[in-house]
CSV table of C-alpha atoms in Angstrom, one decimal:
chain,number,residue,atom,x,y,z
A,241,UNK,CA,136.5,156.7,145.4
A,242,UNK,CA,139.7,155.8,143.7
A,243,UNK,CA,139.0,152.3,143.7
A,244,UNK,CA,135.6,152.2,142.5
A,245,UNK,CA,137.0,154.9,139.1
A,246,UNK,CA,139.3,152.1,138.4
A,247,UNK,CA,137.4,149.2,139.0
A,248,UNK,CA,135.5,151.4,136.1
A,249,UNK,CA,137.7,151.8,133.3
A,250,UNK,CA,136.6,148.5,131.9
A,251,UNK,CA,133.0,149.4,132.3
A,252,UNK,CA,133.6,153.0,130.7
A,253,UNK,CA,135.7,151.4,127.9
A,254,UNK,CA,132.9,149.2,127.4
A,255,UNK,CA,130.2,152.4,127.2
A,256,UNK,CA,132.7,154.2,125.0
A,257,UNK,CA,132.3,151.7,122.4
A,258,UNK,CA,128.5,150.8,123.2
A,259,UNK,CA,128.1,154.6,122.6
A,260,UNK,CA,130.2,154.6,119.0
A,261,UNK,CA,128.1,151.4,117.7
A,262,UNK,CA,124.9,153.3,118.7
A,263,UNK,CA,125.5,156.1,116.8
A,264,UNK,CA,126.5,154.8,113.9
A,265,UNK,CA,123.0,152.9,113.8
A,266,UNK,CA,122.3,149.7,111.6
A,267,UNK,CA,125.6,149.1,109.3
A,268,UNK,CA,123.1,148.1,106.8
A,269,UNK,CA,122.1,151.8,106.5
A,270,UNK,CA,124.5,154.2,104.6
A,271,UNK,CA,126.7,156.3,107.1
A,272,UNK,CA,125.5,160.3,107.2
A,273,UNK,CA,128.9,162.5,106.6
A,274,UNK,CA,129.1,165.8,107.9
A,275,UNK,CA,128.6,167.2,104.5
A,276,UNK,CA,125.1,166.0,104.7
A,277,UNK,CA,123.8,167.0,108.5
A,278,UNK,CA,125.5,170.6,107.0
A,279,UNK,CA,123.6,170.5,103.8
A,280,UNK,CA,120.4,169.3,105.2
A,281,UNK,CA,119.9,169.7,108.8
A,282,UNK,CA,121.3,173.3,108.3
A,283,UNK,CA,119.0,174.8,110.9
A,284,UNK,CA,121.2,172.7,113.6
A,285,UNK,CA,124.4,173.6,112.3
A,286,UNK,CA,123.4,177.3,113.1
A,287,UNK,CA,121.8,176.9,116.2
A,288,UNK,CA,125.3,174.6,117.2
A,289,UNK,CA,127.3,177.7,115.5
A,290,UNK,CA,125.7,180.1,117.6
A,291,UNK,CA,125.4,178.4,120.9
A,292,UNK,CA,129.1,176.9,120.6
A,293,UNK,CA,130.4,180.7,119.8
A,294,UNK,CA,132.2,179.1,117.3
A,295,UNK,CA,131.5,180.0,113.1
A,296,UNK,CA,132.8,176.6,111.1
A,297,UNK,CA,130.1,174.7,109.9
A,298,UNK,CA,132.2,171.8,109.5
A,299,UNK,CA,133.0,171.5,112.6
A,300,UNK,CA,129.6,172.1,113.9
A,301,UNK,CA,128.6,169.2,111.5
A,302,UNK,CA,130.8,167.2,113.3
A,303,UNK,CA,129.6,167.4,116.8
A,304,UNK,CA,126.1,167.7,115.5
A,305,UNK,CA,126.7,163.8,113.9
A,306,UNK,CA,129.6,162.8,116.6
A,307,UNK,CA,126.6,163.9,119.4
A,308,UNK,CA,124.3,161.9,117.8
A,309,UNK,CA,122.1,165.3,117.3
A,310,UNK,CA,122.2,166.3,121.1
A,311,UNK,CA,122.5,170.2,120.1
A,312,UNK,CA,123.6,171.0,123.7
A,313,UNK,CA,125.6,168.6,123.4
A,314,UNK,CA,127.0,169.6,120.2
A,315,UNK,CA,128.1,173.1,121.3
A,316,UNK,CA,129.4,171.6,124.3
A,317,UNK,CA,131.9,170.0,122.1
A,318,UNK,CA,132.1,172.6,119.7
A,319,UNK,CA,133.1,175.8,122.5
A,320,UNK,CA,135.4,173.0,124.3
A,321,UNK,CA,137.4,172.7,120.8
A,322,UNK,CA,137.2,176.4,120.3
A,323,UNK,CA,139.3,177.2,123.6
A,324,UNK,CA,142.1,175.5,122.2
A,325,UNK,CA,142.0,177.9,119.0
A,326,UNK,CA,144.8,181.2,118.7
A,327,UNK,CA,143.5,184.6,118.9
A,328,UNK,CA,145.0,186.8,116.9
A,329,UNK,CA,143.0,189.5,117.3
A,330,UNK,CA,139.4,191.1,117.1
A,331,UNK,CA,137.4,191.4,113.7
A,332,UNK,CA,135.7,195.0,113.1
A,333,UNK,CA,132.1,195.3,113.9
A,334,UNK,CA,129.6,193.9,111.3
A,335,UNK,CA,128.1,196.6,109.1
A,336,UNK,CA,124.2,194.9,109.1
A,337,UNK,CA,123.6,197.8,106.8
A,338,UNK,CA,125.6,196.2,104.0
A,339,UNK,CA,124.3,192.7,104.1
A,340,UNK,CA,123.2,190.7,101.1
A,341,UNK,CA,119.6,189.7,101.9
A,342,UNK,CA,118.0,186.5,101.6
A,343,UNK,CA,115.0,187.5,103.8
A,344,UNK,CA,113.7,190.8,104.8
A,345,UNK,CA,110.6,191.3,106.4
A,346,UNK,CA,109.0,193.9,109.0
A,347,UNK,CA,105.8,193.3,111.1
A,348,UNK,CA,105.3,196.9,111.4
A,349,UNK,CA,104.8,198.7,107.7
A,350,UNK,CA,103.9,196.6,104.8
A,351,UNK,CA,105.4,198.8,102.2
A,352,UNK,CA,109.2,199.4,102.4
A,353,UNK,CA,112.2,200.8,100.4
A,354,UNK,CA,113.5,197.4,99.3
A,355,UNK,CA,110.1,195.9,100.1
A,356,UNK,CA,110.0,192.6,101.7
A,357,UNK,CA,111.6,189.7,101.3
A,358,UNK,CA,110.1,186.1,102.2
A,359,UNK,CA,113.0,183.9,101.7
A,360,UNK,CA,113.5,180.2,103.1
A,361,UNK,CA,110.8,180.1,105.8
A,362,UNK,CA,108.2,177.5,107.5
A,363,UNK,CA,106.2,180.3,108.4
A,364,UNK,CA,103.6,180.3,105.8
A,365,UNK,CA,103.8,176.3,104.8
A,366,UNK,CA,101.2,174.3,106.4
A,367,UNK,CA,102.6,171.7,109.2
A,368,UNK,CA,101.5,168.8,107.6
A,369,UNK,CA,104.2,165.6,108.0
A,370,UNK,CA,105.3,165.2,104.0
A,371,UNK,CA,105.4,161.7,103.4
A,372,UNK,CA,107.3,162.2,100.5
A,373,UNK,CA,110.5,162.8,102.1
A,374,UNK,CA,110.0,159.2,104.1
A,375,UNK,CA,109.4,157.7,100.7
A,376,UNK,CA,111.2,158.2,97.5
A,377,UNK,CA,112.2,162.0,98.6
A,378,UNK,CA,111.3,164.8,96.6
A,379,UNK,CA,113.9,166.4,94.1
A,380,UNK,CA,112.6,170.6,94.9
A,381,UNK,CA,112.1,172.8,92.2
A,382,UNK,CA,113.7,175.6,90.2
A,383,UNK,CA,113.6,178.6,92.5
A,384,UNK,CA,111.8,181.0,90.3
A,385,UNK,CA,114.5,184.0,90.1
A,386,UNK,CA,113.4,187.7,90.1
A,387,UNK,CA,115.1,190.8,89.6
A,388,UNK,CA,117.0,192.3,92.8
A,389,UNK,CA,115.8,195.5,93.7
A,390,UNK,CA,118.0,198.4,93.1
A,391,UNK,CA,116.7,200.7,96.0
A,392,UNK,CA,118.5,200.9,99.5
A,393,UNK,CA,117.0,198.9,102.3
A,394,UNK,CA,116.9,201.4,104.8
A,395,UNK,CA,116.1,200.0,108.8
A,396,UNK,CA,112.5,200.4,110.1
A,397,UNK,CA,114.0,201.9,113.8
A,398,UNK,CA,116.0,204.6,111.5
A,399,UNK,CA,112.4,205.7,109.3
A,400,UNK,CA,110.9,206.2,112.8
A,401,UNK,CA,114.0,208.0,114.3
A,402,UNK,CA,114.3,209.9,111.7
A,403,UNK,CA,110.6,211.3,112.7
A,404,UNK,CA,112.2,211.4,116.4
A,405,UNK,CA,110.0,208.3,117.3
A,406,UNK,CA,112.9,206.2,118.3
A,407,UNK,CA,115.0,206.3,120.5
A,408,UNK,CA,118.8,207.3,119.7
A,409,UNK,CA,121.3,205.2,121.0
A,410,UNK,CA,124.6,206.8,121.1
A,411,UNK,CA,127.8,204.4,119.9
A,412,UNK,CA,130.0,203.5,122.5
A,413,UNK,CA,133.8,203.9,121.9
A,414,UNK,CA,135.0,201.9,125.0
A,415,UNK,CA,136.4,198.5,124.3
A,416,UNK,CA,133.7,195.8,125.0
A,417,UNK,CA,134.6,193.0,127.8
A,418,UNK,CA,135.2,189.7,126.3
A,419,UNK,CA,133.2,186.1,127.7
A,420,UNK,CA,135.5,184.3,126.8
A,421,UNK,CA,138.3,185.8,128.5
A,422,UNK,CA,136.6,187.2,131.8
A,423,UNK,CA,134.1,185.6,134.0
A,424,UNK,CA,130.8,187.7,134.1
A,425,UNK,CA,130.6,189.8,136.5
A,426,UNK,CA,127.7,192.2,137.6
A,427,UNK,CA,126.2,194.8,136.5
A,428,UNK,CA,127.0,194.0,132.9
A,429,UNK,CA,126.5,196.1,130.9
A,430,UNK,CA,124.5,195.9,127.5
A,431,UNK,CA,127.6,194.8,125.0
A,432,UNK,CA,128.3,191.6,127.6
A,433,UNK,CA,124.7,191.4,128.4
A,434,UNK,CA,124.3,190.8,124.3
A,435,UNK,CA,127.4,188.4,123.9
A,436,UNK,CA,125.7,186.2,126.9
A,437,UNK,CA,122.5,186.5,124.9
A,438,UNK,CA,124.2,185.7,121.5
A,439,UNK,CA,125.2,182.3,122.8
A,440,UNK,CA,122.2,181.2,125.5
A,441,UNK,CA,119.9,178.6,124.7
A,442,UNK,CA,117.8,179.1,122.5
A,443,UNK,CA,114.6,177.3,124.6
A,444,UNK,CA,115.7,178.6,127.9
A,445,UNK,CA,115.3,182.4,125.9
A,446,UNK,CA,112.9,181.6,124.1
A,447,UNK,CA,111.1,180.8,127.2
A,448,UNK,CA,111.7,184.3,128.8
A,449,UNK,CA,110.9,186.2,125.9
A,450,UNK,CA,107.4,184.6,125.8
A,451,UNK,CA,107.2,184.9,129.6
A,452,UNK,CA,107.2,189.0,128.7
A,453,UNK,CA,104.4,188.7,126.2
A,454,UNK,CA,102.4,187.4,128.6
A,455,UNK,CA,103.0,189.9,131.0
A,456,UNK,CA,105.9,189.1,133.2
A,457,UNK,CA,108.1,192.5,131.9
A,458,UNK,CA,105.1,194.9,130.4
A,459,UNK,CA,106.5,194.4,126.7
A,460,UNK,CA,104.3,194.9,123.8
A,461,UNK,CA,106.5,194.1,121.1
A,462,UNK,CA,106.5,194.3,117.5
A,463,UNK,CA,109.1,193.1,114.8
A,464,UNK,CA,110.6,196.5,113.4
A,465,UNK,CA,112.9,194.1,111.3
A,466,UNK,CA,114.4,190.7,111.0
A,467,UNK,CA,117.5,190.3,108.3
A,468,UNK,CA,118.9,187.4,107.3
A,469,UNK,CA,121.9,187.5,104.9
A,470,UNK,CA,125.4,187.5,104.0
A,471,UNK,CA,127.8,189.9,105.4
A,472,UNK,CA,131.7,190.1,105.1
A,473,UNK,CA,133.8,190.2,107.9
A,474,UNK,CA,136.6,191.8,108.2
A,475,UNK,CA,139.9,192.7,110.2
A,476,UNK,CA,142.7,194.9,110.3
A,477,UNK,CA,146.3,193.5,110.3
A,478,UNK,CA,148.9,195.6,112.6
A,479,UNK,CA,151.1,195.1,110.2
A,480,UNK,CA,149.3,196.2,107.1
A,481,UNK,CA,146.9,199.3,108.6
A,482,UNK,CA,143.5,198.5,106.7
A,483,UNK,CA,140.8,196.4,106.6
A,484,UNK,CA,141.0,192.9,104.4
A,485,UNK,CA,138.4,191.1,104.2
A,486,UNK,CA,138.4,187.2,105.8
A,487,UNK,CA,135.1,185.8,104.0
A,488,UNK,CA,131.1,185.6,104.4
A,489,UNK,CA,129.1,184.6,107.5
A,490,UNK,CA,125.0,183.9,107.1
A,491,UNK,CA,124.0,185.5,110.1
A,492,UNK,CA,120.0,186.8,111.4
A,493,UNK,CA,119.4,190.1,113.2
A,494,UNK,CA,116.8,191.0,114.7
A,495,UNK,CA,115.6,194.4,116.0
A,496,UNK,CA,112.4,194.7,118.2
A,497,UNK,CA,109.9,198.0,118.2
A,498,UNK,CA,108.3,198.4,121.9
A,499,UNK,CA,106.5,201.7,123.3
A,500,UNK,CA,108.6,203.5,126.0
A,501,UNK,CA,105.9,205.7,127.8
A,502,UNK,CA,108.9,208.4,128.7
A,503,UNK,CA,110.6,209.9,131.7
A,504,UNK,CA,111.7,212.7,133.5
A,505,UNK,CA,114.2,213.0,130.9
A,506,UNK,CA,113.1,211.2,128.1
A,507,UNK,CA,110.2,211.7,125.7
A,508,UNK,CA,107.4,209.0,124.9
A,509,UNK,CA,108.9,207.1,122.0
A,510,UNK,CA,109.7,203.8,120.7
A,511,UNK,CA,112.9,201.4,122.1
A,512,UNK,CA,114.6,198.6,120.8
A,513,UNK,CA,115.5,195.0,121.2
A,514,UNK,CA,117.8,193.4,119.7
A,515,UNK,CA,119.1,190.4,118.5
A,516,UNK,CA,122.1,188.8,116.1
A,517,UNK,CA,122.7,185.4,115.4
A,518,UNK,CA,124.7,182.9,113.5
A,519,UNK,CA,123.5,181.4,110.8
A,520,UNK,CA,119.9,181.5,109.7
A,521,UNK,CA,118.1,181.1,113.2
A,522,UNK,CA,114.9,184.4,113.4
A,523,UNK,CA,113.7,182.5,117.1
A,524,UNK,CA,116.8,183.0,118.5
A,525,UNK,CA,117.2,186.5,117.4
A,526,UNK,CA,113.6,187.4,117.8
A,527,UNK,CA,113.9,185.7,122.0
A,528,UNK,CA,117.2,187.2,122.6
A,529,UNK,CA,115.7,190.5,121.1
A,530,UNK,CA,113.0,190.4,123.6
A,531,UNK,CA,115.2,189.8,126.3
A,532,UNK,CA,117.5,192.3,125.5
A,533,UNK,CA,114.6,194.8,125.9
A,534,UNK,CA,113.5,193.3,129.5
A,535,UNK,CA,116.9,193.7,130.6
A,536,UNK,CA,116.9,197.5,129.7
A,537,UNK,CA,113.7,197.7,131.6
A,538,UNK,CA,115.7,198.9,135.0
A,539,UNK,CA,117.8,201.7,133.3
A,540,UNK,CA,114.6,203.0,131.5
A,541,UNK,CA,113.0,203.0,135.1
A,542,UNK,CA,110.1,200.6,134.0
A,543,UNK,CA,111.3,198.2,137.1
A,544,UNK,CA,112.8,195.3,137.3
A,545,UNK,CA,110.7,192.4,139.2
A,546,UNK,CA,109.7,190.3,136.2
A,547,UNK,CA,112.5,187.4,135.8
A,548,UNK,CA,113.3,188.7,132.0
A,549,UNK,CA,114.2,191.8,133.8
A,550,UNK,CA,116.5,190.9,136.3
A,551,UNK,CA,120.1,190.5,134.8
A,552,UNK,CA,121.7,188.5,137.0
A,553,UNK,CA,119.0,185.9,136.8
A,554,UNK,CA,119.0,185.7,133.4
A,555,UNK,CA,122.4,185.6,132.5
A,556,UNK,CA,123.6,183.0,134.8
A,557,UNK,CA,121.2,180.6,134.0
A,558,UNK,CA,120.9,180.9,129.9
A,559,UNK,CA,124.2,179.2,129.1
A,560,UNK,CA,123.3,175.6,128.6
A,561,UNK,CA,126.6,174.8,128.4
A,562,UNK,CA,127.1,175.8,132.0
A,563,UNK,CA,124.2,174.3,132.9
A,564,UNK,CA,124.5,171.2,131.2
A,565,UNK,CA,127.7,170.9,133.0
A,566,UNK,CA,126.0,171.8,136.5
A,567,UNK,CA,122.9,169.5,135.9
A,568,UNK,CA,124.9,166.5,134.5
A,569,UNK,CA,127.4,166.1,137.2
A,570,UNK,CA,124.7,165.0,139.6
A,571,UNK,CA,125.3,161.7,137.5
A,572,UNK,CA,128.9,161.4,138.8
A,573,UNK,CA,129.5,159.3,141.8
A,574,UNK,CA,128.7,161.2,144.9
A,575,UNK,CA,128.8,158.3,147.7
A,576,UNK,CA,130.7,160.1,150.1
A,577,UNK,CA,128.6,163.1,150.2
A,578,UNK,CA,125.3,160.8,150.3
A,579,UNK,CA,126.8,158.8,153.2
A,580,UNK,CA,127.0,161.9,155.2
A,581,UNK,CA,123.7,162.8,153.9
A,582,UNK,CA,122.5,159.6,155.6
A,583,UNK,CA,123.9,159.9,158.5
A,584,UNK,CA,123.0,163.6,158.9
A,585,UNK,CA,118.6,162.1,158.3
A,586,UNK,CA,119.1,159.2,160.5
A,587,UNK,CA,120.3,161.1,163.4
A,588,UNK,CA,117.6,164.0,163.2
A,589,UNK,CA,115.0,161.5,162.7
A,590,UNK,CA,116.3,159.5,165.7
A,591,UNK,CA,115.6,162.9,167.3
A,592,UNK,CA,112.6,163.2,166.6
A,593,UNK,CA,111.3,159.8,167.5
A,594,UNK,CA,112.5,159.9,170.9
A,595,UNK,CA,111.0,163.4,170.8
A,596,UNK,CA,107.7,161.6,170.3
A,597,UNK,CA,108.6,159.1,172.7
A,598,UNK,CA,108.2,156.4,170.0
């Protein structure tokens, strides 16, 4: 083994630089900076943010171009560079309530204090290729600018609470575990179960959370509310006592309505999913909202047989990092382990044959 990782290096080397001319393309072409793949391929600068645990979008801009715009590959290098990072300490939760909304929308009442808000979204533009863009480009237009509304925004779940339709969920002083610092272990409970979620694949839980709609978890789920905004984050020094502020993230929360048929001990009434993401990314928060529910299925004694539902399923296999790492190292050379392989078939098959008398 030895031998043949040396007799390598030149041929590694060689892919190194192979790899380098390939991504930077035709030199005839202008060279894409980070600035750009932040500016215009925004959507994977979030999705790398989120799934790299990691909120600098110039860094994500980085691995987005130095990946060659392999998003797994992306947050690969972005959480790699993020364990070499200090921690000095723990920013205080994120009050959703106080975010400045770009988009605001609710699939469950059409008229809402604060009303709805559109913002930047495919959902209602008609997927058509736009030639344009391959051509000459196109130079947008003026956003036409309204007048912000001046009444509160108050969430769907707390109007239907309020009429004792939801489901309370009481705040949990205890400090959370940490991913990052502690292998997951099970049970999990819902705050790790979420910080799993928050950085998963998007496909892989995009995948489960369909797999429920179709009947594999007994969800029928409706979109109470999805947010997408600014909100301030902020953190309290030891040695100052309050709260200063350290800047503006963009982040999307989402938080599903589905019907809870009741208990012994609890009421019909609505339960949530829920869902919060970096960056501007609703199919993330919408999946992992969806999953989030399933996952809550066993503790609201609704079962737990569909694969959404079982925790320890799901949360070992939605980190594609992990995975990625897992899958990919197949690739590596495993020609001791194949010899014995090899060995192991040749004698059961010589077996068998004189079994057969052949």
């Amino acid at each position: 083994m030895y031998v043949a990782t040396k007799g390598g290096e030149r041929a590694i080397g060689a892919a190194h630089a192979w790899l380098a001319e390939v991504r930077r393309g035709d030199p005839a072409q202008p060279e894409i900076t980070t600035a750009q793949v932040d500016q215009q391929l925004g959507l994977a600068v979030d999705r790398v943010m989120a799934e790299g645990s990691c909120h600098d979008r110039g860094l994500a801009a980085l691995a987005v171009k130095q990946s060659r715009g392999d998003l797994i590959e992306a947050a690969f290098l972005l959480r790699a560079y993020r364990t070499t990072l200090p921690r000095f300490g723990a920013s205080l939760p994120l009050d959703t309530n106080a975010m400045a909304l770009s988009r605001r929308i609710s699939a469950t009442y059409k008229d809402l204090p604060g009303g709805q808000v559109l913002g930047p979204t495919f959902d209602y533009t008609h997927r058509l290729l736009d030639f344009r863009l391959a051509a000459e480009g196109v130079t947008p237009s003026p956003v036409p600018q309204g007048q912000a509304d001046p009444d509160p925004t108050p969430r769907v779940t707390e109007l239907l609470a309020q009429d004792g339709l939801m489901q309370r969920e009481a705040a949990e002083d205890a400090e959370p575990g940490d991913l990052t610092r502690q292998p997951l272990s099970f049970p999990a409970d819902r705050p790790l179960r979420l910080q799993a979620l928050a950085r998963g694949d998007e496909g892989f839980l995009l995948s489960l959370g369909y797999s429920t709609q179709r009947g594999y978890g007994g969800n029928h789920p409706f979109v109470g509310e999805i947010r997408m905004g600014e909100i301030a984050v902020e953190f309290v020094p030891e040695e100052l006592g309050f709260a200063i502020d350290l800047g503006d993230i963009t982040v999307t929360e989402c938080q599903m309505v589905n019907q809870f048929k009741g208990s012994r001990t609890e009421p019909p009434q609505f339960t949530r999913g829920y869902g919060l993401v970096f960056g501007h990314g609703e199919r993330k928060a919408m999946s992992m909202a969806l999953v989030d529910r399933a996952l809550r299925s066993p503790e609201l004694g609704e079962g737990g047989d569909a694969p959404a539902q079982q925790q320890e399923f799901v949360l070992s296999h939605c980190d594609n990092v992990e995975a990625t790492g897992f899958v990919e190292h197949l690739k590596l050379p495993h020609y001791v382990d194949f010899q014995s392989e090899l060995e192991n078939v040749r004698t059961m098959r010589a077996a068998v044959m004189k079994e057969r008398g052949e």
